[in-house]
Amino acid sequence: MGNLNIAVLGAKDFAGTVGKKGTVTDMTFYDHKSGTDSFTLIEPSKYPEKLSSLFYSVAMSEFAILVVDKIDSFLGETIVMTDSLGIDKGWIVLRNYIQPEQLKPLLAGTCLENYELREEDPIKLREELIALAKEEGGQPGDGTCGSCPVDSHFNVKGVGTVVLGSVIDGWFRKHDKMTVFPLGREVILKSIQKHDLDAADAVKGDHVGLALRNIESDELDRGFVITTDQSVKMSRHIEGKVSLVKYWPSALKEGMVLHIGHWMQMVPCRVASAEDDGDFRSAKVVFELESDIIHKPGDKATIMYLEGGKLRVAGSVTLG
C-alpha cells in the first residue's frame, strides 16, 4: 500500500481534474485511490495572500507538480519555497504557450531544474501518479519510531478525538503509546485510517486520520506533533549559520521579526544577533522564538519574512 503527497502549485483549477476534492482549509486536498495505492494532491488555496498556505502545502509533500500559466513574482516565490524545502522530484505542466526555455533560467541551480515536463492530460497523469505512489509504498520495520504533525483536529461522536495529518518521518502502529508535543502528554493511538479505511500502521508519506485516547480536540492545535520518536525535542533559542537564497537582497539585522517554518509550524521570532565574514548569506545568526518549535536534531527549517514584498522566503537554518 503506497501513498504519495503531492503539492500542486501555480494553478487552482488543476488538482480538481486529477483527484476528488476532500478537506478544505487554507489548503485544499484532492485524493485518488486505485486498489491499495493512492495519492493526495495538496493545493495552497490561500496563496498568494497567505504565505503559510504555500509553506504548509509544500512541507507536507514529497513530490510537486508546478503548473505554469504565467511568469511573475508569485511563480518565482513558489520556486524558491519548493527549493528551500528540498522537493527534488516533480513535474512541470506548461500553459498559455509558455516554452521551456522561458522557465529554464528561473529553475537553474534549484532542485526543480530536473523536473520532467508533462502534458496536461488528467487521465494519463492520474495513472502515472498511482504508479509513483505504488513505488513509494513503505513498510513498517521493527519497533516504532515515527512522527505526524497535526494539520487539523476535531471530535467525532462515538470515536473521540481525531487528528488529520501526514506521517512526516518513520512509522507507527495502532495501539502505540505516543507523545503529543508541546504538551508532553502521553496518548494511546486507538485507530488509524487512510482514505477512510482502517489500517494497522502508518508509514512516512501516508495521509492519515488518527483517533487518540487521553486528549481532547480543544487541547490540540495545528503544528502539534504526535510521535513515538524519542529524539523529538523543542527549542525556543536557535543559533547557527543561515543559508539565504541567492535572490535575498540584504543581511538579516538584529531586531528583525521573521518566521521559522518547520513541519506544520510557522513560529514568529526575532533576530537577536547576526554576524558575517563578508558573506551575509551565510551569517551566524541567533534567533529568539516566540514559542517552542518542535523538531528532530539536525532538521532544516525555512526562514520567512512576511514583510518581504515580492519575495518572502529568505532561506534556511539548521535546528540543533
Coordinates of C-alpha atoms in Angstrom, one line a residue:
M1 CA 0.0 0.0 0.0
G2 CA 1.6 3.2 -1.2
N3 CA 0.6 6.9 -0.9
L4 CA 2.2 9.9 -2.4
N5 CA 1.6 13.5 -1.1
I6 CA 1.9 16.0 -4.0
A7 CA 1.9 19.8 -3.8
V8 CA 0.0 21.2 -6.8
L9 CA 1.4 24.7 -7.3
G10 CA 0.7 27.6 -9.6
A11 CA -2.9 27.0 -10.6
K12 CA -6.2 26.5 -8.7
D13 CA -8.1 24.7 -11.4
F14 CA -5.7 21.8 -12.0
A15 CA -5.9 19.4 -9.0
G16 CA -9.6 19.0 -9.3
T17 CA -9.2 17.5 -12.8
V18 CA -6.9 14.7 -11.4
G19 CA -8.3 13.9 -7.9
K20 CA -11.5 14.0 -5.9
K21 CA -12.0 17.1 -3.7
G22 CA -11.8 16.5 0.1
T23 CA -10.9 18.6 3.1
V24 CA -10.7 22.4 2.5
T25 CA -8.9 24.8 4.9
D26 CA -6.1 27.1 3.8
M27 CA -5.2 24.1 1.8
T28 CA -7.5 22.0 -0.4
F29 CA -6.9 18.2 -0.6
Y30 CA -7.8 16.0 -3.5
D31 CA -7.5 12.3 -3.4
H32 CA -7.4 9.4 -5.8
K33 CA -7.2 5.7 -4.9
S34 CA -6.6 2.6 -7.1
G35 CA -6.6 -0.7 -5.3
T36 CA -4.4 -0.4 -2.3
D37 CA -2.4 2.6 -3.7
S38 CA -3.4 6.3 -3.5
F39 CA -2.2 9.8 -3.9
T40 CA -3.1 13.1 -2.2
L41 CA -2.9 16.4 -4.0
I42 CA -2.4 19.4 -1.8
E43 CA -3.2 22.8 -3.2
P44 CA -2.3 26.0 -1.4
S45 CA -5.7 27.6 -1.8
K46 CA -5.0 30.8 0.2
Y47 CA -1.7 31.6 -1.6
P48 CA -0.5 34.2 -2.5
E49 CA -2.4 36.1 0.2
K50 CA -1.1 33.8 2.9
L51 CA 2.5 32.5 2.5
S52 CA 1.7 29.9 5.2
S53 CA -0.7 28.2 2.8
L54 CA 2.2 27.6 0.3
F55 CA 4.6 26.6 3.0
Y56 CA 2.4 24.0 4.6
S57 CA 1.3 22.6 1.3
V58 CA 5.0 22.0 0.2
A59 CA 6.1 21.0 3.7
M60 CA 3.5 18.1 3.7
S61 CA 4.6 16.8 0.3
E62 CA 7.3 14.5 -1.2
F63 CA 6.5 15.5 -4.8
A64 CA 5.4 18.6 -6.7
I65 CA 3.5 19.5 -9.8
L66 CA 4.2 23.0 -10.9
V67 CA 1.6 24.4 -13.3
V68 CA 2.9 27.5 -15.2
D69 CA 0.4 29.7 -16.9
K70 CA 2.3 33.0 -16.5
I71 CA 5.8 34.1 -15.3
D72 CA 5.5 36.5 -12.4
S73 CA 6.9 37.1 -8.9
F74 CA 4.5 34.5 -7.4
L75 CA 6.0 31.9 -9.7
G76 CA 9.4 32.9 -8.5
E77 CA 8.4 32.8 -4.9
T78 CA 6.9 29.3 -5.4
I79 CA 10.1 28.0 -7.0
V80 CA 12.2 29.4 -4.1
M81 CA 9.9 27.9 -1.5
T82 CA 9.9 24.5 -3.2
D83 CA 13.7 24.6 -3.5
S84 CA 14.1 25.7 0.1
L85 CA 12.1 22.6 1.3
G86 CA 14.1 20.3 -1.0
I87 CA 11.3 18.8 -3.1
D88 CA 13.6 17.4 -5.8
K89 CA 11.0 15.2 -7.5
G90 CA 8.3 16.7 -9.6
W91 CA 6.7 17.6 -12.9
I92 CA 6.1 20.8 -14.8
V93 CA 2.9 21.5 -16.8
L94 CA 3.2 24.5 -19.2
R95 CA 0.2 26.5 -20.3
N96 CA -0.5 29.6 -22.4
Y97 CA 2.2 28.7 -24.9
I98 CA 5.0 29.2 -22.4
Q99 CA 8.1 27.5 -23.6
P100 CA 10.6 25.5 -21.5
E101 CA 13.3 28.0 -22.5
Q102 CA 11.4 30.8 -20.7
L103 CA 11.3 28.8 -17.5
K104 CA 14.9 27.4 -17.6
P105 CA 16.7 30.5 -16.1
L106 CA 14.3 30.5 -13.1
L107 CA 14.9 26.8 -12.3
A108 CA 18.7 26.9 -12.8
G109 CA 20.6 25.9 -9.7
T110 CA 17.4 24.8 -7.9
C111 CA 16.2 21.3 -7.1
L112 CA 13.4 21.9 -9.7
E113 CA 15.8 22.0 -12.6
N114 CA 15.4 18.3 -13.2
Y115 CA 11.6 18.2 -13.0
E116 CA 10.1 16.5 -16.0
L117 CA 7.7 18.1 -18.5
R118 CA 4.2 16.7 -18.7
E119 CA 1.3 17.3 -21.0
E120 CA -2.0 18.4 -19.3
D121 CA -3.7 15.0 -19.6
P122 CA -5.6 14.3 -16.4
I123 CA -6.2 10.6 -17.1
K124 CA -2.6 9.9 -18.0
L125 CA -1.3 11.9 -15.1
R126 CA -3.6 10.0 -12.7
E127 CA -2.2 6.7 -14.0
E128 CA 1.4 7.9 -13.7
L129 CA 0.9 9.3 -10.2
I130 CA -0.7 6.0 -9.0
A131 CA 2.4 4.2 -10.4
L132 CA 4.7 6.5 -8.5
A133 CA 2.6 6.0 -5.3
K134 CA 3.0 2.3 -5.7
E135 CA 6.8 2.6 -5.9
E136 CA 6.8 4.8 -2.8
G137 CA 5.0 2.3 -0.7
G138 CA 6.9 1.9 2.6
Q139 CA 6.8 -1.0 5.0
P140 CA 7.0 -0.7 8.8
G141 CA 10.1 -2.1 10.4
D142 CA 10.8 -3.5 13.8
G143 CA 9.6 -1.3 16.7
T144 CA 8.1 2.1 16.1
C145 CA 9.7 5.5 15.6
G146 CA 7.6 8.0 13.7
S147 CA 6.0 11.4 13.8
C148 CA 2.8 13.0 12.5
P149 CA 2.4 16.8 12.7
V150 CA -1.2 17.9 13.2
D151 CA -2.9 19.6 10.3
S152 CA -6.5 19.7 11.7
H153 CA -8.3 18.1 14.6
F154 CA -11.9 17.6 15.7
N155 CA -14.2 15.4 17.8
V156 CA -16.2 12.5 16.2
K157 CA -19.2 11.2 18.0
G158 CA -18.6 7.6 19.2
V159 CA -14.9 7.9 18.3
G160 CA -13.5 10.8 20.2
T161 CA -10.5 13.0 19.3
V162 CA -9.4 12.7 15.7
V163 CA -6.4 14.4 14.0
L164 CA -5.6 14.6 10.3
G165 CA -2.0 14.9 9.0
S166 CA 0.7 13.3 7.1
V167 CA 3.4 11.0 8.5
I168 CA 6.5 13.1 8.2
D169 CA 9.0 10.5 9.3
G170 CA 9.3 6.8 10.2
W171 CA 6.2 4.7 11.1
F172 CA 3.9 3.8 14.0
R173 CA 1.2 1.3 14.7
K174 CA -2.4 1.1 16.1
H175 CA -2.3 0.9 19.9
D176 CA 1.1 2.6 20.2
K177 CA 1.7 4.9 23.1
M178 CA 2.6 8.3 21.6
T179 CA 3.6 11.7 23.0
V180 CA 1.9 14.9 21.9
F181 CA 4.3 17.9 21.7
P182 CA 4.4 20.6 23.0
L183 CA 2.1 19.3 25.8
G184 CA 4.3 16.3 26.7
R185 CA 1.1 14.3 27.0
E186 CA 1.1 10.5 26.5
V187 CA -1.8 9.3 24.4
I188 CA -2.9 5.9 23.0
L189 CA -3.4 5.6 19.3
K190 CA -6.8 3.9 19.2
S191 CA -7.1 3.6 15.4
I192 CA -5.6 4.7 12.1
Q193 CA -7.5 5.5 8.9
K194 CA -6.1 6.0 5.4
H195 CA -8.6 7.3 2.8
D196 CA -11.5 6.4 5.2
L197 CA -10.3 2.8 5.5
D198 CA -9.0 1.3 8.8
A199 CA -5.3 0.4 8.8
A200 CA -2.9 -1.3 11.2
D201 CA 0.0 1.0 10.7
A202 CA 1.1 4.3 9.1
V203 CA 4.4 4.9 7.3
K204 CA 6.2 8.0 6.1
G205 CA 4.1 9.7 3.3
D206 CA 0.7 8.4 4.5
H207 CA -2.1 10.9 4.8
V208 CA -3.9 9.7 7.9
G209 CA -6.7 10.2 10.4
L210 CA -5.6 9.2 13.9
A211 CA -8.1 8.5 16.7
L212 CA -6.5 9.3 20.1
R213 CA -7.3 8.4 23.7
N214 CA -6.4 10.6 26.7
I215 CA -6.7 14.0 25.0
E216 CA -9.5 16.4 23.9
S217 CA -9.7 18.0 20.5
D218 CA -9.8 21.5 22.0
E219 CA -6.4 20.8 23.7
L220 CA -4.7 20.5 20.3
D221 CA -3.6 22.9 17.6
R222 CA -2.2 22.8 14.1
G223 CA 1.6 22.3 14.3
F224 CA 1.4 20.0 17.4
V225 CA 3.3 16.7 16.8
I226 CA 2.2 13.2 17.7
T227 CA 5.2 10.9 17.9
T228 CA 6.9 7.8 19.1
D229 CA 10.3 9.2 18.3
Q230 CA 12.3 9.9 21.5
S231 CA 14.7 12.2 19.6
V232 CA 12.0 14.8 19.0
K233 CA 12.6 17.9 21.1
M234 CA 11.6 21.6 21.4
S235 CA 13.7 24.7 21.0
R236 CA 13.0 28.4 21.7
H237 CA 16.6 29.6 21.1
I238 CA 18.2 28.8 17.7
E239 CA 21.7 29.7 16.7
G240 CA 23.5 28.6 13.6
K241 CA 24.7 29.5 10.1
V242 CA 21.9 30.6 7.9
S243 CA 21.7 29.8 4.2
L244 CA 19.9 32.7 2.5
V245 CA 18.6 32.3 -1.0
K246 CA 20.5 33.9 -3.9
Y247 CA 17.8 36.4 -4.6
W248 CA 17.6 37.6 -1.0
P249 CA 18.8 41.3 -1.2
S250 CA 20.3 42.1 2.2
A251 CA 21.6 40.9 5.5
L252 CA 19.4 39.8 8.4
K253 CA 19.6 42.6 11.0
E254 CA 19.3 42.5 14.8
G255 CA 15.7 43.1 15.8
M256 CA 14.1 41.8 12.6
V257 CA 10.9 39.9 13.1
L258 CA 10.8 36.8 11.0
H259 CA 9.0 33.4 11.0
I260 CA 10.7 30.0 11.3
G261 CA 8.8 27.2 9.5
H262 CA 9.2 23.5 10.2
W263 CA 6.7 20.7 9.6
M264 CA 3.3 22.3 10.2
Q265 CA 4.7 25.1 12.3
M266 CA 5.4 28.8 11.5
V267 CA 6.8 30.4 14.6
P268 CA 7.4 34.2 14.9
C269 CA 11.0 35.0 16.0
R270 CA 13.3 37.9 16.4
V271 CA 16.9 38.1 15.3
A272 CA 19.0 38.5 18.5
S273 CA 22.3 38.8 16.7
A274 CA 23.8 38.4 13.2
E275 CA 27.5 38.3 12.3
D276 CA 29.1 37.5 8.9
D277 CA 32.6 37.4 7.4
G278 CA 31.6 39.4 4.3
D279 CA 29.0 36.9 3.1
F280 CA 25.7 37.9 4.6
R281 CA 24.0 34.9 3.0
S282 CA 25.9 32.5 5.4
A283 CA 25.9 34.6 8.5
K284 CA 25.9 33.3 12.1
V285 CA 22.5 34.2 13.4
V286 CA 20.8 33.8 16.8
F287 CA 17.0 33.6 16.8
E288 CA 14.8 34.0 19.8
L289 CA 11.4 32.4 19.1
E290 CA 8.1 33.5 20.4
S291 CA 7.2 29.9 21.3
D292 CA 8.9 26.5 21.2
I293 CA 9.4 24.9 17.8
I294 CA 9.2 21.1 17.6
H295 CA 11.8 19.2 15.7
K296 CA 14.4 16.5 15.5
P297 CA 18.1 17.4 15.9
G298 CA 19.6 18.5 12.6
D299 CA 16.3 19.3 10.9
K300 CA 16.4 22.1 8.4
A301 CA 13.9 24.9 8.9
T302 CA 12.7 27.6 6.5
I303 CA 13.2 31.3 7.3
M304 CA 10.4 33.6 6.1
Y305 CA 10.0 37.4 6.2
L306 CA 6.3 38.2 5.7
E307 CA 7.1 41.9 5.0
G308 CA 9.5 40.9 2.2
G309 CA 7.3 42.2 -0.7
K310 CA 7.7 40.1 -3.8
L311 CA 10.0 37.5 -2.1
R312 CA 9.0 36.4 1.4
V313 CA 11.2 33.2 1.5
A314 CA 14.6 34.2 3.0
G315 CA 16.4 31.0 3.3
S316 CA 17.0 28.2 5.8
V317 CA 18.7 27.3 9.1
T318 CA 19.6 24.0 10.8
L319 CA 17.8 23.3 14.1
G320 CA 20.2 22.0 16.7

